[in-house]
Amino acid sequence: MSQQAEHLDPTDSDLPAFAFDNSFARELEGFYVAQPAAKVPEPRLLLLNRGLAAELGLDADALDSDAGAQIFAGNIAPEGAAPLAQAYAGHQFGGFSPQLGDGRALLLGEIVDAHGQRRDIQLKGSGRTPFSRSGDGKAALGPVLREYLIGEAMHALGVPTTRALAAVATGEPVYRETALPGAVLTRVSASHLRVGTFQFFAARQDFDKVRQLSDYAIARHHPAARDAENPYLAFFEAVADVQAELVAQWMSIGFIHGVMNTDNMTISGETIDYGPCAFMDAYAPETVFSSIDTHGRYAYGNQPPILAWNLARLAECLIPLVDDDRDTAVEILTEAANKVAGKFQAAWLARMRAKIGLVDEVDGDEELVHDLLDAMHSGGADFTLTFRRLSAAVRGDLDPLRELFSDTAKLDAWLPRWQERIEPSGASADAPTADKMDRVNPVYIPRNHKVEEALEAAVERSDLGPVKSMLDVVTRPFEDVDGQDDYATPGPKLAAPYQTFCGT
Ligand code: AMP
Ligand code: MG
């Protein structure tokens, strides 16, 4: 521990204060293991999310300090923290693991934020826990900064997500294929309850605990379900609604999560566990970035069916809660699970309509969207830029759009149909329509080559400049800023496909 840390006392009234109120620790004994964080030699605060700190009622100035670094590294548990590792199971690439759990993360506690919302504060990379199996419980700097960058970009894009509060370097190496600088991420979420949390207890046939967990999740995330005729069915439906909306959002911005295991699927409907995720450049539904996803289970175009598959696993956990008669319960839940594809489709179509500037609903819209996607696929057009440049087309300039397509035959057939469709509402002459489209179609996403460039500077040269510059850009994704073209365009074509790694 550094000199300064030696004389930092967690009960010291000068330490930054966290108004913890730890409902999970209090109400769900038996669902976790209490576990302090590992101590690290030389914590150094790399990034602090001041806006988020303010939302959480934290004093950013006080946290921007050695004491803050010690807290975010896990060397000091602030007063009121109750560090614990949560138990969960999960289907990983389709195979069930009855025990996963927080192997490299600790829930420090919960804070009720300025909007009255309860948020988890979690350290990721804070050392071994009883769930670590053969892992070291640590995180490397690259993946920590990657989760910070992409999570904050997603938030700015309007996607429900865990957020990054701070990143610290630990001053110790972690050993992967090579020795890498170690780091800890502090992340904030509506909760860390996952489909896999339910599976952990259902797999052990402990349905009292599944019920207790459901009641907790209902109170915390889906309170309307409590008053429904069948609360646990309503709970399932509420989770399905938020998850369908979430995956529709991912699809609408070309986001590929990469590891949609049931333990990475939240009950709150937030995106969680940014590992091998990445944004697609040219539209191709078969796109996979993750080095371990060899069969493309979590390919871009497979995310909607995987959503339904994952929710069916949640439904299975709830069978004994939904009806005393097993057959009846299975029938009810099967019917509910079968509605997931439709929920997704409706959420997706609403987003895609907005992306192409449609303000009303007409039969044939779905076909219109699909035909554009088909034109993008055969023309190798960039996903993000195509939608962004549709607004230029509304304003009368077709060239920027057309030049994204290597083959414009399908696009040229599609454009008049689209123009005719938006014409009746006066949209093509209508600047407000184009402006509205610009508010849902980002200019800037975290482009893969820019992410790699920024992480390389941080990891290889201890230069955080590029990460910070990129954060500035991707946290204002809809504002076209002069001189930032480099962030708006896909990188040079690579000899081999872009690959991402889980970063464990
Ligand atoms: P994830 O890839 O984050 O979804 O993690 C899957 C499971 O592996 C979770 O139970 C993690 O806690 C665990 N895990 C991942 N990396 C490590 C690590 N370095 N040490 C211990 N457990 C890990
Ligand atoms: Mg995970």
XYZ file of C-alpha atoms in Angstrom, residues 89-99 196 199-200 202-204 262 313:
19
model
C -25.391 -19.153 -12.484
C -25.790 -18.908 -16.231
C -26.000 -20.437 -19.650
C -22.732 -19.651 -21.377
C -22.889 -20.214 -25.131
C -25.861 -22.473 -24.491
C -24.260 -24.673 -21.816
C -25.402 -24.337 -18.215
C -22.921 -23.466 -15.452
C -24.687 -23.863 -12.104
C -22.176 -21.644 -10.326
C -28.494 -16.058 -14.005
C -31.064 -19.681 -12.368
C -28.647 -20.150 -9.475
C -33.843 -22.558 -9.466
C -31.094 -25.021 -10.395
C -30.857 -25.909 -6.705
C -27.906 -15.498 -19.352
C -34.578 -19.579 -19.342
